[in-house]
CSV table of C-alpha atoms in Angstrom, one decimal:
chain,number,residue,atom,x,y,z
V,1,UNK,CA,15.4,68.6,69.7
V,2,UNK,CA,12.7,71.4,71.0
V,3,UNK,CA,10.0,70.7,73.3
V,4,UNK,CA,7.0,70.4,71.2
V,5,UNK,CA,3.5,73.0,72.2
V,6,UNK,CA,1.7,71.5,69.5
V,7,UNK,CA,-1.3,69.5,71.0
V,8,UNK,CA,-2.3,67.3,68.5
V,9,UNK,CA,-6.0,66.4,68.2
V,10,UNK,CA,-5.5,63.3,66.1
V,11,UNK,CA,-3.2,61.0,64.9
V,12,UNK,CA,-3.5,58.7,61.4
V,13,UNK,CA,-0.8,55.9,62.0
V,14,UNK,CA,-1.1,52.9,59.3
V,15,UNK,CA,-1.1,49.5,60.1
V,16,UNK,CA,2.2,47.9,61.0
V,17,UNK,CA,3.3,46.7,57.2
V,18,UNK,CA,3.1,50.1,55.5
V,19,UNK,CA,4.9,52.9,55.7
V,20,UNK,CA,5.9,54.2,58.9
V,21,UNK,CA,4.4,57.9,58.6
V,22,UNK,CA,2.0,59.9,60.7
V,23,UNK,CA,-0.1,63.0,60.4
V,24,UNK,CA,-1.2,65.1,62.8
V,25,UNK,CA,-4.0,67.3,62.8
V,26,UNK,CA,-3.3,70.5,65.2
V,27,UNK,CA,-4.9,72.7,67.7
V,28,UNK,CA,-3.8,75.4,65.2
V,29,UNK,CA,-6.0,73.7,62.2
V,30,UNK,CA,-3.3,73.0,60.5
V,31,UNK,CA,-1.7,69.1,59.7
V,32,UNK,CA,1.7,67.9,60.0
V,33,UNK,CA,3.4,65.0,58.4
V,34,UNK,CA,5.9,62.9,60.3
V,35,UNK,CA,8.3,60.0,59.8
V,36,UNK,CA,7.8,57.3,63.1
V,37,UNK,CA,11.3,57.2,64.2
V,38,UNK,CA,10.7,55.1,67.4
V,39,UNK,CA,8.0,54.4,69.9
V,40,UNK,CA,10.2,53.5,73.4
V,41,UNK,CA,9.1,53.4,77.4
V,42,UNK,CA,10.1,55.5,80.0
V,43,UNK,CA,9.3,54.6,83.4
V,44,UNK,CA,6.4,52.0,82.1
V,45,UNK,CA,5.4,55.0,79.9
V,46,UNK,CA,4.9,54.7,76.6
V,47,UNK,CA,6.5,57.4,74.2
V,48,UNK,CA,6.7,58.3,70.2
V,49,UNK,CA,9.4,60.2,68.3
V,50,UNK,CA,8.2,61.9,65.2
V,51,UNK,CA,10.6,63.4,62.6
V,52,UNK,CA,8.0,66.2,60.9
V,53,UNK,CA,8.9,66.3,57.0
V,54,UNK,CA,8.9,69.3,55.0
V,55,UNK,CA,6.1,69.8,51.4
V,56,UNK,CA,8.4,67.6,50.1
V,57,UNK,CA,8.3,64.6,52.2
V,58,UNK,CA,12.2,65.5,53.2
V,59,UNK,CA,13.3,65.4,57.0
V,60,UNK,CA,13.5,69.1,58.4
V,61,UNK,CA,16.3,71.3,58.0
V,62,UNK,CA,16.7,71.7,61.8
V,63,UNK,CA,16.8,68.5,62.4
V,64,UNK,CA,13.5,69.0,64.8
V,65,UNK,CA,12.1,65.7,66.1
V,66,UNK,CA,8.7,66.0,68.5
V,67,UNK,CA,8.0,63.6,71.6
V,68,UNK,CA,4.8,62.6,72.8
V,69,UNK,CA,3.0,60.4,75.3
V,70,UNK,CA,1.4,57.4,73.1
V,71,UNK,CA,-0.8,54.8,74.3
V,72,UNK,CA,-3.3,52.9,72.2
V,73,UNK,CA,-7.2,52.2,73.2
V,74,UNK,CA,-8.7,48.6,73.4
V,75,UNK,CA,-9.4,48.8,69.7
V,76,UNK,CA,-5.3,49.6,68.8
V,77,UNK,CA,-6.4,53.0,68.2
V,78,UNK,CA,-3.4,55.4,68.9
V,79,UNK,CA,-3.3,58.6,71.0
V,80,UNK,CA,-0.4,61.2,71.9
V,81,UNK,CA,-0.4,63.6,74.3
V,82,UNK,CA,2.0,66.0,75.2
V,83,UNK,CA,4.6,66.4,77.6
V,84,UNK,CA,4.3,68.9,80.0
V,85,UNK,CA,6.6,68.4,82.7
V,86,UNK,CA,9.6,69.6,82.4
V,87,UNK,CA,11.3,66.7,84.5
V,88,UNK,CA,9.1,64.3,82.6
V,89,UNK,CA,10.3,66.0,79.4
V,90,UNK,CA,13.8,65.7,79.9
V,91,UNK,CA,14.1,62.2,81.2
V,92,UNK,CA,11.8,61.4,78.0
V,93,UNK,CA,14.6,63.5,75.6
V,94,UNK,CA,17.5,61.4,77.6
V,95,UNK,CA,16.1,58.5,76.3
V,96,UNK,CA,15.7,59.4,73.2
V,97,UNK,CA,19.4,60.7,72.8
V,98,UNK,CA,20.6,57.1,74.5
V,99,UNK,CA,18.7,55.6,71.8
V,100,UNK,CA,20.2,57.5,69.2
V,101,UNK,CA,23.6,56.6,70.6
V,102,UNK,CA,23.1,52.8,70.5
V,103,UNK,CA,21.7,53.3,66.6
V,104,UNK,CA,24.8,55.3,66.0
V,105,UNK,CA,26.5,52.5,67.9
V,106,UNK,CA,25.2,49.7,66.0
V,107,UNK,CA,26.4,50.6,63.0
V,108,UNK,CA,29.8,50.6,63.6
């Protein structure tokens, strides 16, 4: 898991009973397809987990998952933000790892 620089300027995210994808249009120009893996709270913060998928629609080969702030407007419109403290960062990637863990755990 890397720290993600990619600011994204807008996020598609369909309604609840369709797929569970994402794209995100970047700084750069340049769009990004992700899987949803979780949204999860950290400290009454609200947080995403996007796998990006590769031109085929395949998870990435190094296993690269980007976190972001999320929070929706009145309307249910969605927003991400990035993380840029570091502290912030890494209690937001601990809880991401823990929530791996219990998946893992759960299947079992």
């Amino acid at each position: 898991m890397s720290k993600n620089n990619n600011q994204p300027t807008e996020a598609q995210i369909p309604e609840e009973d369709s797929d569970i994808m994402v794209t995100l249009s970047l700084d750069d120009g340049s769009t990004a397809e992700c899987e949803i893996l979780t949204i999860f709270d950290v400290a009454d913060r609200n947080y995403i987990a996007l796998l990006p998928l590769d031109e085929n629609a395949e998870p990435n080969e190094e296993g690269e998952v980007f976190l972001y702030r999320y929070s929706e407007d009145e309307e249910g419109n969605p927003s991400l933000e990035n993380i840029e403290d570091d502290d912030e960062y890494e209690a937001v990637a601990d809880r991401f790892d823990e929530l791996l863990d219990e998946a893992e755990f759960d299947e079992q």
